mmCIF file of C-alpha atoms in Angstrom:
data_model
loop_
_atom_site.group_PDB
_atom_site.id
_atom_site.type_symbol
_atom_site.label_atom_id
_atom_site.label_comp_id
_atom_site.label_asym_id
_atom_site.label_seq_id
_atom_site.Cartn_x
_atom_site.Cartn_y
_atom_site.Cartn_z
ATOM 1 C CA UNK A 1 25.771 -8.512 68.248
ATOM 2 C CA UNK A 2 21.934 -7.933 66.547
ATOM 3 C CA UNK A 3 19.974 -7.766 69.744
ATOM 4 C CA UNK A 4 16.938 -10.337 68.250
ATOM 5 C CA UNK A 5 18.426 -12.413 65.546
ATOM 6 C CA UNK A 6 16.115 -14.951 63.468
ATOM 7 C CA UNK A 7 17.329 -17.234 60.692
ATOM 8 C CA UNK A 8 15.622 -15.762 57.590
ATOM 9 C CA UNK A 9 15.042 -19.072 56.230
ATOM 10 C CA UNK A 10 13.627 -19.827 54.225
ATOM 11 C CA UNK A 11 12.887 -22.866 56.318
ATOM 12 C CA UNK A 12 10.891 -25.756 54.025
ATOM 13 C CA UNK A 13 9.114 -28.273 55.810
ATOM 14 C CA UNK A 14 6.392 -31.091 54.571
ATOM 15 C CA UNK A 15 3.102 -31.120 55.937
ATOM 16 C CA UNK A 16 2.435 -32.569 59.431
ATOM 17 C CA UNK A 17 6.454 -32.747 60.561
ATOM 18 C CA UNK A 18 7.420 -30.453 63.170
ATOM 19 C CA UNK A 19 8.847 -26.891 62.392
ATOM 20 C CA UNK A 20 11.007 -25.503 64.368
ATOM 21 C CA UNK A 21 11.530 -22.001 64.700
ATOM 22 C CA UNK A 22 14.713 -20.099 66.682
ATOM 23 C CA UNK A 23 15.666 -16.833 68.323
ATOM 24 C CA UNK A 24 18.193 -15.510 70.453
ATOM 25 C CA UNK A 25 18.634 -12.704 71.872
ATOM 26 C CA UNK A 26 21.413 -10.272 73.457
ATOM 27 C CA UNK A 27 19.770 -8.501 76.679
ATOM 28 C CA UNK A 28 20.039 -10.826 79.858
ATOM 29 C CA UNK A 29 17.593 -9.581 81.247
ATOM 30 C CA UNK A 30 14.784 -9.348 78.818
ATOM 31 C CA UNK A 31 11.927 -11.296 80.810
ATOM 32 C CA UNK A 32 8.865 -11.035 77.705
ATOM 33 C CA UNK A 33 9.143 -13.217 74.750
ATOM 34 C CA UNK A 34 6.996 -13.427 72.047
ATOM 35 C CA UNK A 35 6.014 -14.769 68.406
ATOM 36 C CA UNK A 36 4.226 -13.198 66.024
ATOM 37 C CA UNK A 37 3.074 -14.506 62.657
ATOM 38 C CA UNK A 38 2.637 -12.373 59.195
ATOM 39 C CA UNK A 39 1.160 -13.507 56.203
ATOM 40 C CA UNK A 40 2.516 -12.566 52.995
ATOM 41 C CA UNK A 41 0.938 -8.637 52.593
ATOM 42 C CA UNK A 42 -0.550 -8.505 55.967
ATOM 43 C CA UNK A 43 0.410 -7.019 59.995
ATOM 44 C CA UNK A 44 1.948 -9.075 63.032
ATOM 45 C CA UNK A 45 -0.664 -11.202 64.813
ATOM 46 C CA UNK A 46 0.337 -12.127 68.197
ATOM 47 C CA UNK A 47 0.551 -15.860 68.163
ATOM 48 C CA UNK A 48 2.212 -16.854 71.626
ATOM 49 C CA UNK A 49 3.759 -15.150 74.801
ATOM 50 C CA UNK A 50 5.920 -16.581 77.131
ATOM 51 C CA UNK A 51 7.581 -14.872 80.277
ATOM 52 C CA UNK A 52 9.530 -18.018 82.560
ATOM 53 C CA UNK A 53 11.283 -20.734 81.534
ATOM 54 C CA UNK A 54 10.413 -23.730 80.079
ATOM 55 C CA UNK A 55 7.467 -24.798 77.584
ATOM 56 C CA UNK A 56 4.631 -23.312 76.744
ATOM 57 C CA UNK A 57 1.971 -24.976 75.046
ATOM 58 C CA UNK A 58 -1.104 -23.529 72.454
ATOM 59 C CA UNK A 59 -3.078 -26.104 70.681
ATOM 60 C CA UNK A 60 -0.365 -26.951 67.657
ATOM 61 C CA UNK A 61 2.056 -24.300 68.973
ATOM 62 C CA UNK A 62 4.775 -24.887 71.846
ATOM 63 C CA UNK A 63 6.746 -21.627 72.620
ATOM 64 C CA UNK A 64 9.851 -22.782 74.564
ATOM 65 C CA UNK A 65 12.157 -20.667 76.695
ATOM 66 C CA UNK A 66 15.696 -20.343 78.293
ATOM 67 C CA UNK A 67 17.062 -17.604 79.625
ATOM 68 C CA UNK A 68 20.483 -18.773 80.633
ATOM 69 C CA UNK A 69 21.036 -19.311 76.690
ATOM 70 C CA UNK A 70 18.957 -16.416 76.063
ATOM 71 C CA UNK A 71 17.681 -19.109 73.696
ATOM 72 C CA UNK A 72 13.232 -18.723 72.415
ATOM 73 C CA UNK A 73 11.695 -21.342 69.798
ATOM 74 C CA UNK A 74 8.496 -21.966 68.483
ATOM 75 C CA UNK A 75 7.512 -25.438 67.357
ATOM 76 C CA UNK A 76 4.650 -26.347 64.921
ATOM 77 C CA UNK A 77 3.131 -29.039 65.365
ATOM 78 C CA UNK A 78 1.360 -30.906 62.572
ATOM 79 C CA UNK A 79 1.941 -28.018 60.108
ATOM 80 C CA UNK A 80 -0.224 -27.018 57.529
ATOM 81 C CA UNK A 81 0.420 -24.993 54.496
ATOM 82 C CA UNK A 82 -1.601 -22.791 55.975
ATOM 83 C CA UNK A 83 0.967 -22.661 58.422
ATOM 84 C CA UNK A 84 2.985 -20.642 56.031
ATOM 85 C CA UNK A 85 4.382 -17.487 56.854
ATOM 86 C CA UNK A 86 6.623 -15.487 57.926
ATOM 87 C CA UNK A 87 7.231 -15.403 61.503
ATOM 88 C CA UNK A 88 8.944 -12.381 63.998
ATOM 89 C CA UNK A 89 10.617 -13.280 67.421
ATOM 90 C CA UNK A 90 9.893 -10.553 69.127
ATOM 91 C CA UNK A 91 11.841 -9.377 72.930
ATOM 92 C CA UNK A 92 10.949 -6.768 75.769
ATOM 93 C CA UNK A 93 14.299 -4.968 75.684
ATOM 94 C CA UNK A 94 14.860 -3.570 78.983
ATOM 95 C CA UNK A 95 17.543 -0.787 79.686
ATOM 96 C CA UNK A 96 16.384 0.575 76.659
ATOM 97 C CA UNK A 97 14.586 3.456 78.632
ATOM 98 C CA UNK A 98 11.445 2.842 78.549
ATOM 99 C CA UNK A 99 9.262 -0.864 79.502
ATOM 100 C CA UNK A 100 7.212 -1.074 76.052
ATOM 101 C CA UNK A 101 10.554 -1.155 73.447
ATOM 102 C CA UNK A 102 10.247 -4.083 71.922
ATOM 103 C CA UNK A 103 12.397 -5.444 69.166
ATOM 104 C CA UNK A 104 11.527 -7.504 66.659
ATOM 105 C CA UNK A 105 13.793 -10.368 64.488
ATOM 106 C CA UNK A 106 13.407 -9.742 60.942
ATOM 107 C CA UNK A 107 11.472 -13.064 60.986
ATOM 108 C CA UNK A 108 11.759 -16.197 59.321
ATOM 109 C CA UNK A 109 10.261 -17.294 56.184
ATOM 110 C CA UNK A 110 8.662 -20.572 56.880
ATOM 111 C CA UNK A 111 6.755 -22.790 53.884
ATOM 112 C CA UNK A 112 4.406 -25.577 54.280
ATOM 113 C CA UNK A 113 4.682 -28.162 51.131
ATOM 114 C CA UNK A 114 1.105 -30.275 51.039
ATOM 115 C CA UNK B 1 -14.928 -5.126 67.718
ATOM 116 C CA UNK B 2 -13.191 -2.941 65.271
ATOM 117 C CA UNK B 3 -8.919 -3.885 65.650
ATOM 118 C CA UNK B 4 -7.036 -1.134 65.215
ATOM 119 C CA UNK B 5 -7.925 1.600 62.074
ATOM 120 C CA UNK B 6 -5.156 2.760 59.551
ATOM 121 C CA UNK B 7 -5.583 5.326 56.523
ATOM 122 C CA UNK B 8 -4.810 5.411 54.015
ATOM 123 C CA UNK B 9 -3.766 1.763 53.133
ATOM 124 C CA UNK B 10 -1.654 3.089 50.009
ATOM 125 C CA UNK B 11 -0.174 6.129 49.174
ATOM 126 C CA UNK B 12 2.034 7.692 46.460
ATOM 127 C CA UNK B 13 3.776 10.374 47.170
ATOM 128 C CA UNK B 14 6.423 12.329 45.450
ATOM 129 C CA UNK B 15 9.546 13.489 46.858
ATOM 130 C CA UNK B 16 9.415 16.843 49.236
ATOM 131 C CA UNK B 17 5.434 16.358 49.868
ATOM 132 C CA UNK B 18 3.683 16.005 53.339
ATOM 133 C CA UNK B 19 2.454 12.726 54.210
ATOM 134 C CA UNK B 20 0.170 12.317 57.193
ATOM 135 C CA UNK B 21 -0.520 8.625 57.965
ATOM 136 C CA UNK B 22 -4.010 7.947 60.610
ATOM 137 C CA UNK B 23 -4.554 5.628 63.169
ATOM 138 C CA UNK B 24 -7.742 4.658 65.229
ATOM 139 C CA UNK B 25 -6.707 2.384 67.971
ATOM 140 C CA UNK B 26 -8.925 -0.053 69.621
ATOM 141 C CA UNK B 27 -11.304 1.615 71.835
ATOM 142 C CA UNK B 28 -9.993 1.137 76.227
ATOM 143 C CA UNK B 29 -6.387 0.176 74.301
ATOM 144 C CA UNK B 30 -4.239 3.098 76.761
ATOM 145 C CA UNK B 31 -0.785 1.905 74.445
ATOM 146 C CA UNK B 32 -0.047 3.142 70.866
ATOM 147 C CA UNK B 33 2.426 2.501 68.618
ATOM 148 C CA UNK B 34 3.895 3.382 65.320
ATOM 149 C CA UNK B 35 6.030 1.231 63.498
ATOM 150 C CA UNK B 36 7.974 0.839 59.865
ATOM 151 C CA UNK B 37 8.888 -2.449 58.104
ATOM 152 C CA UNK B 38 10.957 -2.565 55.474
ATOM 153 C CA UNK B 39 12.783 -5.997 54.102
ATOM 154 C CA UNK B 40 16.477 -4.266 55.253
ATOM 155 C CA UNK B 41 15.526 -3.286 58.777
ATOM 156 C CA UNK B 42 12.590 -5.665 59.710
ATOM 157 C CA UNK B 43 10.078 -4.317 61.261
ATOM 158 C CA UNK B 44 11.267 -1.036 64.126
ATOM 159 C CA UNK B 45 9.341 0.979 66.565
ATOM 160 C CA UNK B 46 9.490 4.376 65.352
ATOM 161 C CA UNK B 47 7.652 6.273 68.839
ATOM 162 C CA UNK B 48 4.738 4.616 71.498
ATOM 163 C CA UNK B 49 2.179 6.560 73.444
ATOM 164 C CA UNK B 50 0.895 6.027 76.921
ATOM 165 C CA UNK B 51 -2.595 7.466 78.054
ATOM 166 C CA UNK B 52 -1.727 10.086 74.608
ATOM 167 C CA UNK B 53 1.043 11.404 76.171
ATOM 168 C CA UNK B 54 4.586 10.219 73.833
ATOM 169 C CA UNK B 55 7.082 7.957 75.993
ATOM 170 C CA UNK B 56 9.367 6.814 74.054
ATOM 171 C CA UNK B 57 10.590 8.481 70.671
ATOM 172 C CA UNK B 58 14.223 6.771 70.383
ATOM 173 C CA UNK B 59 13.134 5.346 66.812
ATOM 174 C CA UNK B 60 12.406 8.555 64.789
ATOM 175 C CA UNK B 61 14.636 8.320 62.248
ATOM 176 C CA UNK B 62 15.134 12.107 61.891
ATOM 177 C CA UNK B 63 13.662 15.765 62.689
ATOM 178 C CA UNK B 64 11.334 15.489 59.293
ATOM 179 C CA UNK B 65 9.093 12.489 61.193
ATOM 180 C CA UNK B 66 6.750 14.001 63.861
ATOM 181 C CA UNK B 67 3.521 11.880 65.833
ATOM 182 C CA UNK B 68 0.832 13.026 67.657
ATOM 183 C CA UNK B 69 -2.055 11.512 69.701
ATOM 184 C CA UNK B 70 -4.453 14.941 70.591
ATOM 185 C CA UNK B 71 -7.005 11.777 72.152
ATOM 186 C CA UNK B 72 -7.789 8.634 73.094
ATOM 187 C CA UNK B 73 -8.771 7.224 69.376
ATOM 188 C CA UNK B 74 -6.646 8.958 67.412
ATOM 189 C CA UNK B 75 -2.764 9.754 66.244
ATOM 190 C CA UNK B 76 -1.062 10.922 63.275
ATOM 191 C CA UNK B 77 2.522 10.173 62.262
ATOM 192 C CA UNK B 78 3.518 13.326 59.819
ATOM 193 C CA UNK B 79 6.775 12.793 57.669
ATOM 194 C CA UNK B 80 7.916 16.504 56.397
ATOM 195 C CA UNK B 81 9.481 16.643 53.442
ATOM 196 C CA UNK B 82 9.259 12.909 52.465
ATOM 197 C CA UNK B 83 12.369 10.914 50.682
ATOM 198 C CA UNK B 84 12.157 7.694 48.506
ATOM 199 C CA UNK B 85 14.419 6.249 51.623
ATOM 200 C CA UNK B 86 10.998 6.729 53.847
ATOM 201 C CA UNK B 87 9.585 3.719 51.448
ATOM 202 C CA UNK B 88 8.208 1.315 53.486
ATOM 203 C CA UNK B 89 4.883 -0.029 55.766
ATOM 204 C CA UNK B 90 4.186 1.811 58.394
ATOM 205 C CA UNK B 91 1.997 -0.217 61.346
ATOM 206 C CA UNK B 92 -0.129 1.437 63.985
ATOM 207 C CA UNK B 93 -0.591 -1.324 66.942
ATOM 208 C CA UNK B 94 -2.310 -0.496 69.934
ATOM 209 C CA UNK B 95 -2.227 -2.258 73.325
ATOM 210 C CA UNK B 96 -4.026 -2.514 77.028
ATOM 211 C CA UNK B 97 -1.117 -4.247 78.885
ATOM 212 C CA UNK B 98 1.845 -3.227 77.855
ATOM 213 C CA UNK B 99 3.477 -6.438 75.460
ATOM 214 C CA UNK B 100 -0.159 -7.449 74.047
ATOM 215 C CA UNK B 101 0.346 -5.709 70.467
ATOM 216 C CA UNK B 102 -2.315 -5.741 68.339
ATOM 217 C CA UNK B 103 -1.326 -4.566 64.643
ATOM 218 C CA UNK B 104 -3.312 -2.980 62.138
ATOM 219 C CA UNK B 105 -3.312 -3.463 58.512
ATOM 220 C CA UNK B 106 -0.657 -0.919 57.704
ATOM 221 C CA UNK B 107 -0.207 1.779 55.272
ATOM 222 C CA UNK B 108 2.033 1.212 51.888
ATOM 223 C CA UNK B 109 4.078 4.322 51.481
ATOM 224 C CA UNK B 110 5.341 5.021 48.602
ATOM 225 C CA UNK B 111 7.953 8.165 47.695
ATOM 226 C CA UNK B 112 9.193 8.586 44.099
#
């Protein structure tokens, strides 16, 4: 079983809609979860972090974490064409010998149509 | 403040040649990470340092790869000899707290 899984997409949504991006992870003791956005040809940039169960909101972005289900999601409200990018889920995998081992999913490509 | 700086931005070399990638982390950051990104494998952690000391190099694919961090403001990733399958984008990232990583612009490596 892959450690961090995401649907590769592409996920296509119309402008103004809610985009929902999902991620599952295999390590039950993971404590830290992140969403990175990567535009084509650019480097990943951190947009959200979440550490406890529930929702965390930041502007148009909401991260949701359910540790019992080993599931983390990112909602983008009022999607804009500028949100079109690949979204990477990253999870801190404990038991891999070091605290800094972030495991990335392969990303979901989001396309927001005007 | 300047972000993470990587050089070169693009590198084209022939199989068997030595390749050296360079990284300057954000000033004051105590963690430095080297990643490789390909379409097939996604973003993979190769090695990371804390206070210039290598902490986890389990992601380094083989002995052809080596990384050093001689001081807090400079790190290198060396591939010797290079092979076509090493073609990828190599990212350096740094952080002050272990999980908030800031990525450099990357080096696109092509090995012919």
